[in-house]
Short mmCIF file of C-alpha atoms and ligand atoms in Angstrom, two decimals:
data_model
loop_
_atom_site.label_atom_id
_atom_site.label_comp_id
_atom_site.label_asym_id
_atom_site.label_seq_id
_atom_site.Cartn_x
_atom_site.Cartn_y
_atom_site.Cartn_z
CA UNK K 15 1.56 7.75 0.49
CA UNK K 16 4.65 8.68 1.98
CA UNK K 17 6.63 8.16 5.32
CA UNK K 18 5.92 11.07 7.96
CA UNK K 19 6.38 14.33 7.30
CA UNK K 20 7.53 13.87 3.66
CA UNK K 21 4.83 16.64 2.81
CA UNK K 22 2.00 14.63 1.33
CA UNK K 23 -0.42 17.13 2.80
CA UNK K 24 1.88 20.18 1.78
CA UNK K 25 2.25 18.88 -1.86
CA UNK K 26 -1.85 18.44 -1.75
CA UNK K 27 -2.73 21.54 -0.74
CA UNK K 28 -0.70 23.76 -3.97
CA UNK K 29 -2.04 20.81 -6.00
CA UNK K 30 -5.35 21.22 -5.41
CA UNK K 31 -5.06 25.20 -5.99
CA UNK K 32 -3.78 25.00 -9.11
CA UNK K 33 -5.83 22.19 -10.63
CA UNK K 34 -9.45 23.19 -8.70
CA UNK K 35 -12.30 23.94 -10.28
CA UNK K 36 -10.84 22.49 -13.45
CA UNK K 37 -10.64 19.09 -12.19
CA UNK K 38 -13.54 19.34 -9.00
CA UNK K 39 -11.82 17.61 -6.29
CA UNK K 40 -12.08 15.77 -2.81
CA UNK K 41 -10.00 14.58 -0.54
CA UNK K 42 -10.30 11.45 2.28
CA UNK K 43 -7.31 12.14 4.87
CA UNK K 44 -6.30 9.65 7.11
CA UNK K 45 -4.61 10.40 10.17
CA UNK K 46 -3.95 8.51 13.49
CA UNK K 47 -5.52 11.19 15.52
CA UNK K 48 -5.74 15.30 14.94
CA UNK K 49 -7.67 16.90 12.20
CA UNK K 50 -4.62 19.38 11.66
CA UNK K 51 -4.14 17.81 7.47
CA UNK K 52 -8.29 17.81 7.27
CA UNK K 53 -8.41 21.48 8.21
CA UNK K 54 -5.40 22.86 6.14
CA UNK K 55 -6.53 20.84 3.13
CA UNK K 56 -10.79 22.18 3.72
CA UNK K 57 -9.17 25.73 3.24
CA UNK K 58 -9.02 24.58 -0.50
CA UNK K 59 -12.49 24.46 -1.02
CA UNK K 60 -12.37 20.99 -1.96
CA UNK K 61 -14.49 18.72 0.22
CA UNK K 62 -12.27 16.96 3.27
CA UNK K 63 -13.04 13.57 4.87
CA UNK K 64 -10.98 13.13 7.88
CA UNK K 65 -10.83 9.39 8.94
CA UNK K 66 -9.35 8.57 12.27
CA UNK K 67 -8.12 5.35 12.26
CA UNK K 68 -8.36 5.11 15.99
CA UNK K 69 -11.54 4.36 15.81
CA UNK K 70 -10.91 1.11 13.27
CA UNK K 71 -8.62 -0.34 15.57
CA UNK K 72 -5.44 0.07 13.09
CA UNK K 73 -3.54 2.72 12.91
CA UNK K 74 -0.61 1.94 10.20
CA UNK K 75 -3.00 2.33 7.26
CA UNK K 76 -6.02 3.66 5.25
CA UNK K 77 -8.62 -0.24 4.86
CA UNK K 78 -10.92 -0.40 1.80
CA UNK K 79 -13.27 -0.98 4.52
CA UNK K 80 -12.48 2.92 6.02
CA UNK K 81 -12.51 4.47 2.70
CA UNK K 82 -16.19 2.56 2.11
CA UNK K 83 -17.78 4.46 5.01
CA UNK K 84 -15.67 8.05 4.16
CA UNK K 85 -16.88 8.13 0.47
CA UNK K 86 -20.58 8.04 2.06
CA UNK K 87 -19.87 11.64 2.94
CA UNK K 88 -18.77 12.53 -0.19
CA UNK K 89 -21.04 13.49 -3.42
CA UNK K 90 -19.44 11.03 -5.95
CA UNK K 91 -20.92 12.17 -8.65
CA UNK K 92 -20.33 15.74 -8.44
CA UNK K 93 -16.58 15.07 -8.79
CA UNK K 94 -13.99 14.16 -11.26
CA UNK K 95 -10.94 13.14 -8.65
CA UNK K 96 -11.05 11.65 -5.20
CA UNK K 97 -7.24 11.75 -3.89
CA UNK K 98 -7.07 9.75 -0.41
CA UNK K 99 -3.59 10.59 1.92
CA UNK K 100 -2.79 7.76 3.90
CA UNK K 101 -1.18 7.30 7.14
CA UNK K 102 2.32 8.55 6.94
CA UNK K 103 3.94 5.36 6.69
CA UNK K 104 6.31 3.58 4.13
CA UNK K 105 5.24 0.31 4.81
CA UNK K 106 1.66 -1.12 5.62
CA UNK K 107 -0.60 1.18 3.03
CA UNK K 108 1.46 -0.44 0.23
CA UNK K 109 0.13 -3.34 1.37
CA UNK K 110 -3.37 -2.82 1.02
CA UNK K 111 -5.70 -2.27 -2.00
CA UNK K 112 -8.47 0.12 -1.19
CA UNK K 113 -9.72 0.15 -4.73
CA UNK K 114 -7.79 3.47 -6.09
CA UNK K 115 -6.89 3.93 -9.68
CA UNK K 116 -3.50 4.99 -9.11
CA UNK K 117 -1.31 5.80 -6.68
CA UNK K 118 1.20 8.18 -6.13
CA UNK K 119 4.82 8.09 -2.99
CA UNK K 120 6.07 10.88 -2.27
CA UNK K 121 9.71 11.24 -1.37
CA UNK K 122 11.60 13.81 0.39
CA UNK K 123 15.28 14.47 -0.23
CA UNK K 124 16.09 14.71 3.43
CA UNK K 125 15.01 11.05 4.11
CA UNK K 126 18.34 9.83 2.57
CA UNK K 127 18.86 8.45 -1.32
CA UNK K 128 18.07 4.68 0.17
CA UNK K 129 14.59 4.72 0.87
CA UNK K 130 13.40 3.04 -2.02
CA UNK K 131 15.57 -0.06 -1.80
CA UNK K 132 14.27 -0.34 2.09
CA UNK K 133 11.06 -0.30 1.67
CA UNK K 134 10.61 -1.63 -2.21
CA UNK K 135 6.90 -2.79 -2.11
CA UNK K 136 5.83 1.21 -1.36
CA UNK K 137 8.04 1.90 -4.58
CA UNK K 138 6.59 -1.10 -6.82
CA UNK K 139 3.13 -0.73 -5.77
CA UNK K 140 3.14 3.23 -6.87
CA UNK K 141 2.76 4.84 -10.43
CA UNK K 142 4.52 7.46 -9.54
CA UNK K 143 6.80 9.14 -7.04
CA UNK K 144 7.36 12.72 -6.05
CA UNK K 145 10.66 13.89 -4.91
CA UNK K 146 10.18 16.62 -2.55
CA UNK K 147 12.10 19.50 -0.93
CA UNK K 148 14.17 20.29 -3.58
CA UNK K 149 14.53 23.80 -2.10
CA UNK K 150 17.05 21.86 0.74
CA UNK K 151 19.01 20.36 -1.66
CA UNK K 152 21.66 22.95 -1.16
CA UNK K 153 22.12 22.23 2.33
CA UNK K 154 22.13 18.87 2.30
CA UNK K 155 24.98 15.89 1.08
CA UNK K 156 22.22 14.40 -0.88
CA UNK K 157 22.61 11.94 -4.17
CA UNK K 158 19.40 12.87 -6.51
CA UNK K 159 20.70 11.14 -9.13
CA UNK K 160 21.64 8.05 -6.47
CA UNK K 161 17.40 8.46 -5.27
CA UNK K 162 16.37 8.21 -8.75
CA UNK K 163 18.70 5.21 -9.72
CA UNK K 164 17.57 3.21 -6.62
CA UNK K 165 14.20 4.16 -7.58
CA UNK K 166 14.58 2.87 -11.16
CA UNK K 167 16.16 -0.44 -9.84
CA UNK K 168 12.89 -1.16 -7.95
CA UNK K 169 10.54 -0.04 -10.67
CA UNK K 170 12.18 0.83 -13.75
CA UNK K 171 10.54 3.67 -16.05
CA UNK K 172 8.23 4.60 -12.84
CA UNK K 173 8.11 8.66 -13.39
CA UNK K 174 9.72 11.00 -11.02
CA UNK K 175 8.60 14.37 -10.44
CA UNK K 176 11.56 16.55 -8.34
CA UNK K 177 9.03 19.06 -6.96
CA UNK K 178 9.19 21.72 -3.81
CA UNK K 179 5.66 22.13 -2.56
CA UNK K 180 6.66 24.78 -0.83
CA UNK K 181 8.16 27.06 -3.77
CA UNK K 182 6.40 24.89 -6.03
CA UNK K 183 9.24 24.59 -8.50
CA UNK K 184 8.64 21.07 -10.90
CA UNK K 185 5.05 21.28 -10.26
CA UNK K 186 4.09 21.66 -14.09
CA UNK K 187 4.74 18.33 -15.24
CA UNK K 188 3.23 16.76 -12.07
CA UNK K 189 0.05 18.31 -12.55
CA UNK K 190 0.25 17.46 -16.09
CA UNK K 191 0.53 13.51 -15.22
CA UNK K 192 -2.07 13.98 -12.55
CA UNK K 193 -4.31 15.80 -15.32
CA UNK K 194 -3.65 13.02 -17.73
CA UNK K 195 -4.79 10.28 -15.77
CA UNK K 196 -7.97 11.85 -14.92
CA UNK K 197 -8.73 12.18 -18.45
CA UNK K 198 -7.56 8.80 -19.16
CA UNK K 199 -10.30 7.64 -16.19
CA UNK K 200 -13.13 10.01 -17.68
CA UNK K 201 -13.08 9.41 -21.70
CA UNK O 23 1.81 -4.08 12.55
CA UNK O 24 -1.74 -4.66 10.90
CA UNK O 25 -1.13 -8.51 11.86
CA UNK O 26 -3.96 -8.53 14.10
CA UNK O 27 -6.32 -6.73 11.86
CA UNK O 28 -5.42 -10.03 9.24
CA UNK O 29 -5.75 -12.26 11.62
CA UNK O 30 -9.17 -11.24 12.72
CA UNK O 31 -10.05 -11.17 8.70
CA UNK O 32 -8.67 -14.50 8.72
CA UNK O 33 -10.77 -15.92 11.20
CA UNK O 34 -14.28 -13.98 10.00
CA UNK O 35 -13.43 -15.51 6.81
CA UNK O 36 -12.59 -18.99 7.61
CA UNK O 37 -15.04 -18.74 10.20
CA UNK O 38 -18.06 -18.14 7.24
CA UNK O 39 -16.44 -20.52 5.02
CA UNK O 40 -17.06 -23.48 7.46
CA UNK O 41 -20.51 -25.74 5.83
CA UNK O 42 -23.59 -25.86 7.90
CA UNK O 43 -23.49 -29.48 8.21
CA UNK O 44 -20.03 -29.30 9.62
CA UNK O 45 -20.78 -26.32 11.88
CA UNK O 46 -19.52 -26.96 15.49
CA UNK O 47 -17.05 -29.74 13.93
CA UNK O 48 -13.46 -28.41 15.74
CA UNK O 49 -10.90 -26.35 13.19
CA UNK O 50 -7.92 -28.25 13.20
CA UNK O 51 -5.59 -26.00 10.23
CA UNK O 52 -5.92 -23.28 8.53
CA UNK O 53 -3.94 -23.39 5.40
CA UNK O 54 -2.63 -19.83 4.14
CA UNK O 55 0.27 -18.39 1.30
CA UNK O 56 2.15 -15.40 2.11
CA UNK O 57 4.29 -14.16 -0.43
CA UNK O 58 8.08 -12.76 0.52
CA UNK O 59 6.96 -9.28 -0.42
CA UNK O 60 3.66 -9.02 1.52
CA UNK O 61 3.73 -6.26 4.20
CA UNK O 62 2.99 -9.59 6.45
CA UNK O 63 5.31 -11.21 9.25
CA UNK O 64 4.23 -14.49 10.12
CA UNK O 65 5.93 -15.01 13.74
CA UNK O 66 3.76 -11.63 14.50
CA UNK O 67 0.44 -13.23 12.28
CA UNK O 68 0.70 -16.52 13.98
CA UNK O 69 0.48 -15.08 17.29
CA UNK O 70 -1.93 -12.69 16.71
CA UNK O 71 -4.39 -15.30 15.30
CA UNK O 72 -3.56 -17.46 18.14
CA UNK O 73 -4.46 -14.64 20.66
CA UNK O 74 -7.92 -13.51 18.31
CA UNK O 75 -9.18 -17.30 17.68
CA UNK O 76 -10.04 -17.82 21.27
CA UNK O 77 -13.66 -17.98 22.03
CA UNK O 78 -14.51 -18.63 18.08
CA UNK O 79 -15.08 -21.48 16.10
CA UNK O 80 -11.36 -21.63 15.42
CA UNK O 81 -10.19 -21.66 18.55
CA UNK O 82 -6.94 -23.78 18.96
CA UNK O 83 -6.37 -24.15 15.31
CA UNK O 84 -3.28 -23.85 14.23
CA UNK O 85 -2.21 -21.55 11.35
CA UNK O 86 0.10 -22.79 8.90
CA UNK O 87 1.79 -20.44 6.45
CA UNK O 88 3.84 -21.23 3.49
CA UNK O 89 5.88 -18.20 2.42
CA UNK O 90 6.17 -18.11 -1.63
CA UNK O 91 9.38 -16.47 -3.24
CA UNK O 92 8.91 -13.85 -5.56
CA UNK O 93 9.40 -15.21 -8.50
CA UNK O 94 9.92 -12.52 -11.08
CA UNK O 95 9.68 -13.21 -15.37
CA UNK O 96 11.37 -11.28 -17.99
CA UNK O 97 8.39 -9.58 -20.31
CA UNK O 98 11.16 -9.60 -22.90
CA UNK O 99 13.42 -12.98 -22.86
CA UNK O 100 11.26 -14.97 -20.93
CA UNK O 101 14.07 -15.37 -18.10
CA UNK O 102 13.03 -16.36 -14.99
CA UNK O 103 14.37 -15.95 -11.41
CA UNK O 104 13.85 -15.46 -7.94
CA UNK O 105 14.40 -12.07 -6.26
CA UNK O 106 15.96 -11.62 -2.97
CA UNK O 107 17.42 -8.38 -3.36
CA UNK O 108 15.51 -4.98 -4.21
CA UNK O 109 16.41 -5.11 -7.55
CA UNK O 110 13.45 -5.66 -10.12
CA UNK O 111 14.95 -5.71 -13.18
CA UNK O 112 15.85 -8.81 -15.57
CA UNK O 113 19.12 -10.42 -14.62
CA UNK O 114 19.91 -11.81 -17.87
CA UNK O 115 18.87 -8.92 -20.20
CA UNK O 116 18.75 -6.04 -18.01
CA UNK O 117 15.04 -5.13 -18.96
CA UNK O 118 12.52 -3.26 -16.65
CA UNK O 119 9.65 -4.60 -18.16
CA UNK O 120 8.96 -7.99 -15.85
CA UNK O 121 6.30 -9.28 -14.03
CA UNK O 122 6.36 -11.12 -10.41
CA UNK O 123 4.73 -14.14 -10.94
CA UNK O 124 4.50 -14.98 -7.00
CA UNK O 125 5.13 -12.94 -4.23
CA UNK O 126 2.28 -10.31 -3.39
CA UNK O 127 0.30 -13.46 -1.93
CA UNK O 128 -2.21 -13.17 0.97
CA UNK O 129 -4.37 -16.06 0.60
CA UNK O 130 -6.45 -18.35 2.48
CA UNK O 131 -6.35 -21.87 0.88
CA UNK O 132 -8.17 -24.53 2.85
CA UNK O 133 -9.31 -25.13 6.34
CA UNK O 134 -9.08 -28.57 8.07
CA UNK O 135 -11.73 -29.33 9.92
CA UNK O 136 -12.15 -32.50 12.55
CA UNK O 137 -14.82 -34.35 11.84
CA UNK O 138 -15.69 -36.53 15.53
CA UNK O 139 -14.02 -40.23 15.03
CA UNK O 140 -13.42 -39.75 11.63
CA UNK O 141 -9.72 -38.07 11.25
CA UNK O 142 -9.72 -35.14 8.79
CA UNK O 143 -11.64 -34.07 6.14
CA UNK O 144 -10.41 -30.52 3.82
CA UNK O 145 -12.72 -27.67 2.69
CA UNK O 146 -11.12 -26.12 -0.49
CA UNK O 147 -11.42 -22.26 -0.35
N1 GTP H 320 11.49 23.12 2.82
C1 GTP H 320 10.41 22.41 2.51
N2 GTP H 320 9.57 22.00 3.49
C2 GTP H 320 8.49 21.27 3.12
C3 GTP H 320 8.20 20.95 1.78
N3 GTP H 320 7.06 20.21 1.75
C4 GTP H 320 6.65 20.10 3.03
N4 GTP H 320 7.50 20.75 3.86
C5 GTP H 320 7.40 20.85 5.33
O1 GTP H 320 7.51 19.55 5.88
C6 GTP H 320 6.67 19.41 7.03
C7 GTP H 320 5.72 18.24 6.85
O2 GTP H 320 4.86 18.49 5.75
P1 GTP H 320 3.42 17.85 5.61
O3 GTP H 320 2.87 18.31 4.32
O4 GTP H 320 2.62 18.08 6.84
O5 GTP H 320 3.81 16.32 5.54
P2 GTP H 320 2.86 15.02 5.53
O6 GTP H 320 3.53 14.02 4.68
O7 GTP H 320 1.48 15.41 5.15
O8 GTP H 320 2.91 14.59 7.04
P3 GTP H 320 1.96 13.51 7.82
O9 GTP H 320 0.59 13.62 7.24
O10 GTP H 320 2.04 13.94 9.24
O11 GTP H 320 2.60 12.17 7.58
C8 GTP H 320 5.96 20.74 7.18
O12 GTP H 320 6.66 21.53 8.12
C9 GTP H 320 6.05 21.35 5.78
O13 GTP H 320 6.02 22.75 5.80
C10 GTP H 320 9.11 21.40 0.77
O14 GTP H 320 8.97 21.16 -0.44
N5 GTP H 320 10.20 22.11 1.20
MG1 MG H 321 -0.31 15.03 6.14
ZN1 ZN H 322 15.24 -10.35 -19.77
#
């Protein structure tokens, strides 16, 4: 989950490169309209479910109900990881349960250091967050350590990954977490 | 923004909840809890159920929401206070580890419905 343009889909697509066919994975993307995310992310091999949410008369977030009728479409059993991108939006899929065993915000540094204390329930509903475009950090004013501290004060202890999915710099221990909780799900 | 979608939950689920004896009595109320930190605003709810109710079973009801605090308690000194700032840590002892015991409500809790010449009568949910 993430606002727009954070790089959910980015950060998905060199995540699922480097932990496919280890962990067999598929993905339910959920977009207001376009299949532009469902065709970038199918070019990892891994399975794609695009869900429109036109057609479900919202279009702020991913239902339980939506993500019912997607996993139809998927082979369950042939897979160790489902990972579902919802709408870009900070707000309304915090809101909503659609039965996932964790979940995951990412952040990028060029929304400003104050997201987290503006939209809180995103940051105390997640496991983790991802702070992306680290690459820009030289040409930006931005306070990581100020991000991290507001992100502490809503959920203290919640891990923080400082990742670029586009050089893919931090990605090690973020595929490590990932790794660990679909082991934790499996044994 | 996903008021209306609520609302329309709302009334399928009120709507179902109403006894077969009673069916066709008149909705009067529909109780409901909304905690502070629920993606939910309920100016924007209220008239969205308002608009959605008409031509159902709960047409003309009114929907009455009580907004609960978010009541957060200390895992380690067993403080307890109510949050209405984004900080969630303990304000006596500074710990991370608490728990919200209200807040993250979204509940239906009774219906009211009119029963002819005899005033009110409530269906627990
Ligand atoms: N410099 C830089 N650009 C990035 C990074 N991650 C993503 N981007 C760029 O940011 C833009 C948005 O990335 P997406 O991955 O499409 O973001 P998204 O969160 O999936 O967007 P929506 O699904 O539309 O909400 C694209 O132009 C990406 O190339 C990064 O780490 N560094
Ligand atoms: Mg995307
Ligand atoms: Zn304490």
């Amino acid at each position: 989950m993430s606002s727009p343009g954070s790089g959910k889909t980015t950060t998905l697509e060199k995540t699922l490169a480097r932990i496919m066919p280890d962990v067999t994975s598929a993905v339910i993307v959920g977009d207001i309209c376009t299949t532009h995310d469902a065709d970038r992310l199918a070019q990892t091999g891994a399975p794609v479910v695009q869900v429109n949410t036109d057609e479900f008369g919202g279009d702020c977030h991913l239902a339980a109900h939506v993500i019912e009728k997607a996993v139809t479409n998927i082979d369950l059993e042939a897979i160790d990881l489902l990972i579902v991108e919802n709408i870009g939006n900070l707000v309304c899929p915090a809101e909503f349960d659609i039965g996932e065993d964790a979940r995951v915000v990412v952040l990028s540094v060029t929304e400003g250091e104050d997201k987290p204390v503006k939209y809180p329930l995103m940051f105390r509903e997640c496991d983790a967050a991802l702070l992306n475009k680290i690459d820009l950090l030289p040409y930006l004013d931005y306070d990581k350590k100020a991000a991290v501290a507001y992100i502490h004060q809503i959920h203290p202890d919640m891990p923080v990954f400082e990742i670029s999915a586009k050089t893919e710099d931090g990605f090690d221990p973020w595929i490590n977490w990932l790794k660990s909780k679909v082991d934790q799900k499996i044994n | 923004m996903h008021e209306m979608g609520v609302a329309m939950q709302i009334i399928e689920i009120a709507t179902a909840s109403i006894p077969d004896e009673m069916k066709g009595s008149r909705v009067e109320r529909v109780n409901l809890k909304v905690g502070k930190l629920a993606a939910i605003v309920p100016d924007s709810l209220r008239f969205c159920f308002q608009i959605a109710s008409q031509d159902t079973p709960l047409a003309g009801a009114e929907l009455v929401i009580e907004e609960l605090p978010v009541l957060a308690s200390c895992n380690d000194c067993r403080f307890q206070w109510t949050i209405n700032e984004p900080v969630f840590v303990c304000q006596k002892c500074n710990s991370g580890s608490i728990q919200l015991l209200s807040g993250r409500e979204l509940n239906i809790e009774s219906i009211e419905l009119a029963e002819k010449d005899e005033g009110n009568v409530d269906k627990d949910l």
